[in-house]
Short mmCIF file of C-alpha atoms in Angstrom, two decimals:
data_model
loop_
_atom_site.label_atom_id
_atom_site.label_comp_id
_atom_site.label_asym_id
_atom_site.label_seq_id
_atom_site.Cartn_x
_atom_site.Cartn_y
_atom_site.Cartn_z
CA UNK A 15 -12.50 14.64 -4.20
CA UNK A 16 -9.09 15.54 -3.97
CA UNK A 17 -6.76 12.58 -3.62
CA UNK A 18 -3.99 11.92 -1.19
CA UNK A 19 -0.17 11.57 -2.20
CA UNK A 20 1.31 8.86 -1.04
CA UNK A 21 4.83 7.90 -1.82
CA UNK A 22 5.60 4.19 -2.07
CA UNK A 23 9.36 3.38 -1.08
CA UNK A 24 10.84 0.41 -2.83
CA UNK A 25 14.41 -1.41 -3.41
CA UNK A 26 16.54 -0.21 -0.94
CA UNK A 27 20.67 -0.93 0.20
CA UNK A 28 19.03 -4.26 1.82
CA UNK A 29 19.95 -8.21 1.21
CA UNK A 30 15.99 -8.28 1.27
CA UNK A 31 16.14 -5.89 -2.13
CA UNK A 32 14.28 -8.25 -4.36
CA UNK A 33 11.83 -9.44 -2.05
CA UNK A 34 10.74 -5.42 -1.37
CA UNK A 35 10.08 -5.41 -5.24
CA UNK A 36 7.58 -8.44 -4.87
CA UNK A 37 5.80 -6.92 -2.27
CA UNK A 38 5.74 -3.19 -3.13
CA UNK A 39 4.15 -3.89 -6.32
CA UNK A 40 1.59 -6.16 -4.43
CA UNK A 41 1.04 -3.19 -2.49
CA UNK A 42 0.94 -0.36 -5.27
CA UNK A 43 -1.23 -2.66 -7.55
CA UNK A 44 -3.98 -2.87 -4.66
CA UNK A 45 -4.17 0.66 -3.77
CA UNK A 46 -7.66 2.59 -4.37
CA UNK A 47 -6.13 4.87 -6.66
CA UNK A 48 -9.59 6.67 -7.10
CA UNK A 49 -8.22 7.75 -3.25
CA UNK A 50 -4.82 7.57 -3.28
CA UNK A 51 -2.14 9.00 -5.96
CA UNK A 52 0.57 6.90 -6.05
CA UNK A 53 4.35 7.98 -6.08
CA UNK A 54 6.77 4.50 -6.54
CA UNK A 55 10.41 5.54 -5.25
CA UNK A 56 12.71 2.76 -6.22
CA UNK A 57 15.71 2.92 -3.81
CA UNK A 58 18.67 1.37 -6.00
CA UNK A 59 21.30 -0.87 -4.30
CA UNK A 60 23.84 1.55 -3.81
CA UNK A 61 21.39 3.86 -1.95
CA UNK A 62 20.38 6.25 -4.70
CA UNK A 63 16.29 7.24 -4.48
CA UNK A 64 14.38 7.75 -8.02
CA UNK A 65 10.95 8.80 -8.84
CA UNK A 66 9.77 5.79 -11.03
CA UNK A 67 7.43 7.19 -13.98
CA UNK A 68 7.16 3.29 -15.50
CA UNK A 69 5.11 0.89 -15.70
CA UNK A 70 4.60 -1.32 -12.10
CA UNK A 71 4.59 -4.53 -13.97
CA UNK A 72 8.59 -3.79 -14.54
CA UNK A 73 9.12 -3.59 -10.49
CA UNK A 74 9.11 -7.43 -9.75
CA UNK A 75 11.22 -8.35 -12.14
CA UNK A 76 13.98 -5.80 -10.94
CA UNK A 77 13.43 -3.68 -14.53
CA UNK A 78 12.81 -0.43 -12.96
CA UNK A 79 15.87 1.38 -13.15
CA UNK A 80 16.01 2.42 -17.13
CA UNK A 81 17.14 6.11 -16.90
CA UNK A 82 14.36 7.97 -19.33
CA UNK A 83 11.85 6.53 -16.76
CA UNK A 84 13.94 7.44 -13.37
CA UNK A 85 14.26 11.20 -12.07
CA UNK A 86 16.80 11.69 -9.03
CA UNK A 87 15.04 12.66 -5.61
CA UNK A 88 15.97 13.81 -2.47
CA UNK A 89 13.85 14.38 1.29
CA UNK A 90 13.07 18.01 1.12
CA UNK A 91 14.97 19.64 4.76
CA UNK A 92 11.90 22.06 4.56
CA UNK A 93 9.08 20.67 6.95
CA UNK A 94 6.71 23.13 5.80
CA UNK A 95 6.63 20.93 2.55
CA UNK A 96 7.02 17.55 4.03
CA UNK A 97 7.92 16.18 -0.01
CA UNK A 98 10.59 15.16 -1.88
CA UNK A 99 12.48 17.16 -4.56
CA UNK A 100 12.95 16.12 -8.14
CA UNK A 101 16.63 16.58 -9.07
CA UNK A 102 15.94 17.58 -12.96
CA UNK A 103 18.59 19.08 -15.16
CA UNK A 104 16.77 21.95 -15.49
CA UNK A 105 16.58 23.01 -11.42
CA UNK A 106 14.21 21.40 -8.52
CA UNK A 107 10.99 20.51 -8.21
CA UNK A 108 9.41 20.34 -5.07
CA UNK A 109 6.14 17.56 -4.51
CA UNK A 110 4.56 17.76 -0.95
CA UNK A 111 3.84 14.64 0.34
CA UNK A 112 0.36 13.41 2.60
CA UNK A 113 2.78 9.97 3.75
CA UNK A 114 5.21 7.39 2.89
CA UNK A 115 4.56 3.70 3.23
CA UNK A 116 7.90 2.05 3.21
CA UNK A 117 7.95 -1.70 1.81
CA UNK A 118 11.56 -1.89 2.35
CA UNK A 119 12.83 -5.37 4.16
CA UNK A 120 15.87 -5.21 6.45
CA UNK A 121 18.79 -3.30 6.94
CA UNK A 122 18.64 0.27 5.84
CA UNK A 123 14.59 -0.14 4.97
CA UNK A 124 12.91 -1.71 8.51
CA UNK A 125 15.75 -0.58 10.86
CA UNK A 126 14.68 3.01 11.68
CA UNK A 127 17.32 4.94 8.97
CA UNK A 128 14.78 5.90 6.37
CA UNK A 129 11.73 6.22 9.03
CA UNK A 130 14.57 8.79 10.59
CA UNK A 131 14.81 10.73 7.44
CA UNK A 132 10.87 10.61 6.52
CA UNK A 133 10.52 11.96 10.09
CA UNK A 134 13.02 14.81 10.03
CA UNK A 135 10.63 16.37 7.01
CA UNK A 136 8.00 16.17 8.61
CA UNK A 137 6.56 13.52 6.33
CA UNK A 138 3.65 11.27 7.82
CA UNK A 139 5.26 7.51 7.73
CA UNK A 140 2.73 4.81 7.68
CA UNK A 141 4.19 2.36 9.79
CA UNK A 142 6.57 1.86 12.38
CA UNK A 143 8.51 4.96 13.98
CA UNK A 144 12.19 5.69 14.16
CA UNK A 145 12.26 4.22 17.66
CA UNK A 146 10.15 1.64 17.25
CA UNK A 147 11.37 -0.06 14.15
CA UNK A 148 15.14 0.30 15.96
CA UNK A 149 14.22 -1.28 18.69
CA UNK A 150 12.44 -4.30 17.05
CA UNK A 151 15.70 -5.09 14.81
CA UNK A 152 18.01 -5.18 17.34
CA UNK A 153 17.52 -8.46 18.37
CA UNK A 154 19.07 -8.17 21.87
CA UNK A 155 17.70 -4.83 22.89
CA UNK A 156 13.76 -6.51 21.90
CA UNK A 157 14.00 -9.41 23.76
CA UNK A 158 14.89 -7.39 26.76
CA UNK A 159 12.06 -5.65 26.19
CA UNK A 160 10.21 -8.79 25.37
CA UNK A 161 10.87 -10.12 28.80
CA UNK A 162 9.37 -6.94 30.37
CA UNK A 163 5.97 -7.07 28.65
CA UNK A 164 6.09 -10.19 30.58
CA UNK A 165 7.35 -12.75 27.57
CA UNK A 166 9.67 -15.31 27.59
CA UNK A 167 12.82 -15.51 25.36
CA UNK A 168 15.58 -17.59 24.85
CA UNK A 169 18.73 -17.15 26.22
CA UNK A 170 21.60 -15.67 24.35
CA UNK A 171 25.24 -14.00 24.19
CA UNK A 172 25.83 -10.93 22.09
CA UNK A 173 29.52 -11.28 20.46
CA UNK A 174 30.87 -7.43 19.08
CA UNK A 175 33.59 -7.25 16.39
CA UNK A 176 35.66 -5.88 18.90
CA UNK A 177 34.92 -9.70 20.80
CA UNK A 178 34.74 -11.80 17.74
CA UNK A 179 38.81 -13.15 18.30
CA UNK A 180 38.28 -14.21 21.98
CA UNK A 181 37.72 -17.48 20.63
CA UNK A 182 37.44 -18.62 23.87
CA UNK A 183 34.78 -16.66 25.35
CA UNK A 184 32.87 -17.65 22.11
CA UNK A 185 33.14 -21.40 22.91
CA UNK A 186 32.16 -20.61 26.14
CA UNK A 187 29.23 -19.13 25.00
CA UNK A 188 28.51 -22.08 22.97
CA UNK A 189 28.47 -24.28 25.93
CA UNK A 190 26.34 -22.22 28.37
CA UNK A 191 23.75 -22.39 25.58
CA UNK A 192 24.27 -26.06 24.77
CA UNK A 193 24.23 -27.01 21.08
CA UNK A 194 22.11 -27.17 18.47
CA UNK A 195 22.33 -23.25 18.76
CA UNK A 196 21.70 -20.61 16.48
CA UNK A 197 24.22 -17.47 15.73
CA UNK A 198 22.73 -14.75 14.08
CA UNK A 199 23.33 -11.14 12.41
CA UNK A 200 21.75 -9.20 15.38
CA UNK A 201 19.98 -6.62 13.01
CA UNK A 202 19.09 -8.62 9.75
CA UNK A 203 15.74 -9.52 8.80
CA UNK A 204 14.83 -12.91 5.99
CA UNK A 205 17.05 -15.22 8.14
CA UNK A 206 19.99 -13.76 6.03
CA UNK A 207 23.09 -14.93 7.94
CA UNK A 208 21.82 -17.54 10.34
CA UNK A 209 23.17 -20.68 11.22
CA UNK A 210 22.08 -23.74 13.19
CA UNK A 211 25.10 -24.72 14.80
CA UNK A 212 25.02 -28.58 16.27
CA UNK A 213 28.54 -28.65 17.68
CA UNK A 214 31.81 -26.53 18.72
CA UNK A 215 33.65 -27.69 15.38
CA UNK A 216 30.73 -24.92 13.30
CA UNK A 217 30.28 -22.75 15.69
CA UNK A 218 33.51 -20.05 14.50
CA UNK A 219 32.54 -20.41 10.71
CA UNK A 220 29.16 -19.29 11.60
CA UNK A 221 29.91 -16.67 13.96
CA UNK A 222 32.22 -15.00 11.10
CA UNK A 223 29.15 -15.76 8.20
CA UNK A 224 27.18 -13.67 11.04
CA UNK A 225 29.47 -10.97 10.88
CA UNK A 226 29.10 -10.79 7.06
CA UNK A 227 25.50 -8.85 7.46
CA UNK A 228 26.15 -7.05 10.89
CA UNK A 229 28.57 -5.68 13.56
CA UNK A 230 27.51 -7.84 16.26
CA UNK A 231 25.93 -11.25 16.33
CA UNK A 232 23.93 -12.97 19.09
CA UNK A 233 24.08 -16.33 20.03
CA UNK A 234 21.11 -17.49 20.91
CA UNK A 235 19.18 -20.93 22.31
CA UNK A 236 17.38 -23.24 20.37
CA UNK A 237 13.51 -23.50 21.56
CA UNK A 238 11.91 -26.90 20.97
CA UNK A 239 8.90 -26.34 19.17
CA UNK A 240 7.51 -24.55 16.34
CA UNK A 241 6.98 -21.20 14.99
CA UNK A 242 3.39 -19.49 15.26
CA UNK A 243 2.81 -15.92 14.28
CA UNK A 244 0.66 -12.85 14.70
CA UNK A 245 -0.66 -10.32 12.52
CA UNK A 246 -1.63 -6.85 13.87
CA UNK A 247 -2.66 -3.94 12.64
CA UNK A 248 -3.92 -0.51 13.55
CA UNK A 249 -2.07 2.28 16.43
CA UNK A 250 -4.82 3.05 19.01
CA UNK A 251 -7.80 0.46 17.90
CA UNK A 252 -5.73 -2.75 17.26
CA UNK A 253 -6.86 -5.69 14.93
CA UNK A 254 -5.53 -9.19 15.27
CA UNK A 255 -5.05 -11.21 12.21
CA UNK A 256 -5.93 -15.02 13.16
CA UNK A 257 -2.54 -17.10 14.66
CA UNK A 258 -0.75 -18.97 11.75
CA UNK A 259 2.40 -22.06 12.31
CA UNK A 260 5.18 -22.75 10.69
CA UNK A 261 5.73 -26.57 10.04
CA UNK A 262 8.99 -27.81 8.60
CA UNK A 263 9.84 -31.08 7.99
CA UNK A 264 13.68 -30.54 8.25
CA UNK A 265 15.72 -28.10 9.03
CA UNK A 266 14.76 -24.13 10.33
CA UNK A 267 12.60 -21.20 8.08
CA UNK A 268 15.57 -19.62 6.63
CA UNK A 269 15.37 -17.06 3.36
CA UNK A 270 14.95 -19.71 1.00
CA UNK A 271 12.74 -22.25 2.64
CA UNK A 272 10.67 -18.82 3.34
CA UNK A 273 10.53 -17.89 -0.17
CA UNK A 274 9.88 -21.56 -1.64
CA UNK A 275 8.64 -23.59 1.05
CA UNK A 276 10.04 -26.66 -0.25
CA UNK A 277 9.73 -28.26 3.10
CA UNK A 278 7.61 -26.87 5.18
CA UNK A 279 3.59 -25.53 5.32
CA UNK A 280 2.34 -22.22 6.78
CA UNK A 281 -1.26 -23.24 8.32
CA UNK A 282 -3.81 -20.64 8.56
CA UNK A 283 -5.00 -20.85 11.24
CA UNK A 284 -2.45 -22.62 13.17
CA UNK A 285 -3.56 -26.33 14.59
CA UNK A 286 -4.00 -25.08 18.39
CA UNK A 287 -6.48 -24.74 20.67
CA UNK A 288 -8.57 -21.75 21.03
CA UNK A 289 -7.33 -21.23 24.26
CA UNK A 290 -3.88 -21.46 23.18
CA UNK A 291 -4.38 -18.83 20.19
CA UNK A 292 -5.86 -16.28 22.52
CA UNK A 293 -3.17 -16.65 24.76
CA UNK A 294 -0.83 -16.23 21.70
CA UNK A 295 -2.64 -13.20 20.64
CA UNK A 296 -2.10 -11.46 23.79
CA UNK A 297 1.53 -12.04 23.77
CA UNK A 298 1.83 -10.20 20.48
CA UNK A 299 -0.11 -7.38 21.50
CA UNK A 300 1.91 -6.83 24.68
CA UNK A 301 4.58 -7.18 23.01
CA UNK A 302 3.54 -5.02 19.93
CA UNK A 303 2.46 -2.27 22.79
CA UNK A 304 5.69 -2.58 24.80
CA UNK A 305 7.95 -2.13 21.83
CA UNK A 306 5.92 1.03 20.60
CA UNK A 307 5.18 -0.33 17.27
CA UNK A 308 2.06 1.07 15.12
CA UNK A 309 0.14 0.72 11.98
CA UNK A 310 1.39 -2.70 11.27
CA UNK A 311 3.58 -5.32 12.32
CA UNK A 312 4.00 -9.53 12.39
CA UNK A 313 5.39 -10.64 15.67
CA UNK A 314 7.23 -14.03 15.63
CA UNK A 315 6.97 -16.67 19.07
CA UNK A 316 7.45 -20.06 19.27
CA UNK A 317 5.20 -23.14 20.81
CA UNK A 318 6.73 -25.20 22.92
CA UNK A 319 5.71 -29.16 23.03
CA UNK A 320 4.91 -27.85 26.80
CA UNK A 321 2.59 -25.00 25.61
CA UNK A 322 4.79 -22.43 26.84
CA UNK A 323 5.23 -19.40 24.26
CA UNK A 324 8.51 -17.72 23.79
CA UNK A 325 8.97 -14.67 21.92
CA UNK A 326 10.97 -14.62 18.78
CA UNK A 327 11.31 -11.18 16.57
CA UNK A 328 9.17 -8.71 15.59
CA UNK A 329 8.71 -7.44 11.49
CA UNK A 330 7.71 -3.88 11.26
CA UNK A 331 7.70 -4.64 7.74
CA UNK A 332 6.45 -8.06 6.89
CA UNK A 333 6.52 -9.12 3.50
CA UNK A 334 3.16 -7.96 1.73
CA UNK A 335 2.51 -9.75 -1.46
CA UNK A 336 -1.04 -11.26 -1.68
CA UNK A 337 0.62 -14.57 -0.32
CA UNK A 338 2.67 -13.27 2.28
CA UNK A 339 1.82 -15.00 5.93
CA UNK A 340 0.81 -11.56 6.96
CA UNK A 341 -1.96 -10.95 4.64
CA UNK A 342 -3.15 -14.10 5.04
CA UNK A 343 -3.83 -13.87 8.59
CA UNK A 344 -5.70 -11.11 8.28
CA UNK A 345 -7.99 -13.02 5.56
CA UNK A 346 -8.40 -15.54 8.08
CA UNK A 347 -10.01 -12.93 10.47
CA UNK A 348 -11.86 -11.46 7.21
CA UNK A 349 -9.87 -8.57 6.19
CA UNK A 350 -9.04 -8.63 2.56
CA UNK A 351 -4.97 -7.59 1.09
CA UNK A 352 -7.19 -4.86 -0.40
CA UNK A 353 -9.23 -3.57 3.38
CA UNK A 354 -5.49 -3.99 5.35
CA UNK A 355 -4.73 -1.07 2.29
CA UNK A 356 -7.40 0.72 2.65
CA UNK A 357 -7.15 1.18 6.55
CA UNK A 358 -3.15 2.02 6.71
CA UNK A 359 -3.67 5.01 4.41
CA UNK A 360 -6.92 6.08 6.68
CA UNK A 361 -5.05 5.97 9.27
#
């Protein structure tokens, strides 16, 4: 049997750079390769793709990039390849392509740029579309859409860099929203640039740490509660991974409480009802519908002490090591790291 090429897109011009090296080495290191030949294309920092002819144990610990083992590539333009081309010294060499999994986290990986240029060669992406994956970063733009699929979200302001030195219009912003608040990047992903803001005296400093990862930030409300989440997977047929929560014992899940949980527990599956976790589930997969996502994607709510469920974000690209939250709600429903693999590539 003939196997199936499958490039595996890693790195990228992202904040979330190392963690897309922990989980696309999960991912490449649990691949049937009996099925599947694998192609690892390590994105450096500063944009530049490589074919990576190493070994995968180098990936996580961000040894990759030694030149003898990197060759140059670039999308082919022609769609009747759908590949890549290998920039050698001695000329091109084209490699057609049967898909691309991206494991890229954030900006420039999960935002719709890369699933833009996979598309325009006419190279199968598994996961999330152009449209799709846009839509679910932009923060503002998938909570309206959130809302529509029938969702609540919290409220929030949008501040532009053209809006950032009405000071004024910013503290008003703060106080329609009453404090604690948040202010966040509105396309980042990790909880890179957020800030809990408990009173008018932070709220400028964050807005302008905001502004470090993005060109707008939102404001948004705080929702009592905690955080629950939802696995899905699949386009047409869709599988639900069981509900998992969030619980912290101080402060919110930003990018290093995510990454070390030093206070907090992720509880698989989450201490609700029954009733409560179906309702949950059916959130998520109105909301995964309604924002046109596929393959596979962890959407984000919060529980409120009232029961009420509020949407939060959606990851087209959760992380994907064998301990990431998404994987592990798929175990809970019986699907193995190894069976979510197996069924993105069928697809």
């Amino acid at each position: 049997m003939e196997r199936k090429r499958i490039a595996v897109l890693f790195g990228g011009a992202s904040s979330e750079y190392e963690v897309s090296l922990q989980s696309a080495y999960a991912v490449m290191t649990h691949i049937d390769t009996r099925k599947y030949e694998i192609l690892p294309i390590g994105i450096a920092k500063n944009g530049a793709w490589y074919l990576y002819r190493g070994e995968l144990s180098d990936i996580p610990g961000d040894n990759w990039f030694v030149k003898n083992k990197c060759v140059p590539v670039a999308v082919s333009p022609d769609k009747s390849l759908h590949g890549i081309l290998l920039l050698k010294e001695d000329g091109a060499e084209e490699i057609s392509l049967d898909g691309a999994l991206p494991i890229l986290h954030g900006k420039n990986g999960e935002d719709g740029t890369v699933q833009g240029v996979l598309e325009l060669a006419d190279i199968p992406v598994i996961g999330c579309n152009t449209m799709s994956s846009a839509v679910c970063m932009d923060k503002e733009t998938a909570h309206r859409l959130a809302r529509a699929c029938g969702v609540k979200t919290a409220q929030s302001y949008t501040v532009s860099e053209d809006d950032k030195q009405n000071s004024e219009q910013i503290e008003a912003y703060g106080e329609m929203l009453r404090y604690p608040l948040f202010v966040k990047p509105l396309r980042a992903g990790s909880s890179f640039g957020i800030t809990k803001v408990s009173g008018k005296g932070e709220l400028h400093a964050a807005v302008e740490h905001a502004f470090a990862y993005d060109s707008e930030v939102i404001l948004e409300e705080m929702i009592e509660g905690f955080e629950v989440g939802c696995a899905i997977l699949g386009t047409n047929k869709l599988i639900v991974g069981e509900v998992d929560e969030i619980e912290l014992s101080e402060g919110f899940f930003d990018y290093t409480e995510k990454y070390t949980l030093k206070s907090s527990q992720i509880h698989v599956p989450a201490r609700i009802s029954e009733e409560k976790a179906r309702e949950i589930k059916d959130a998520a997969l109105r909301i995964y519908r309604g924002l046109g996502c596929s393959y596979f994607a962890r959407v984000d709510m919060f529980l409120t002490p009232e029961g009420e469920i509020y949407f939060n974000e959606v990851n087209t690209i959760p992380g994907f090591t064998a301990h990431s939250r998404y994987p592990n709600m798929m175990k809970a429903a019986g699907i193995s790291f190894e069976e979510i693999l197996s069924r993105l590539l069928e697809m």
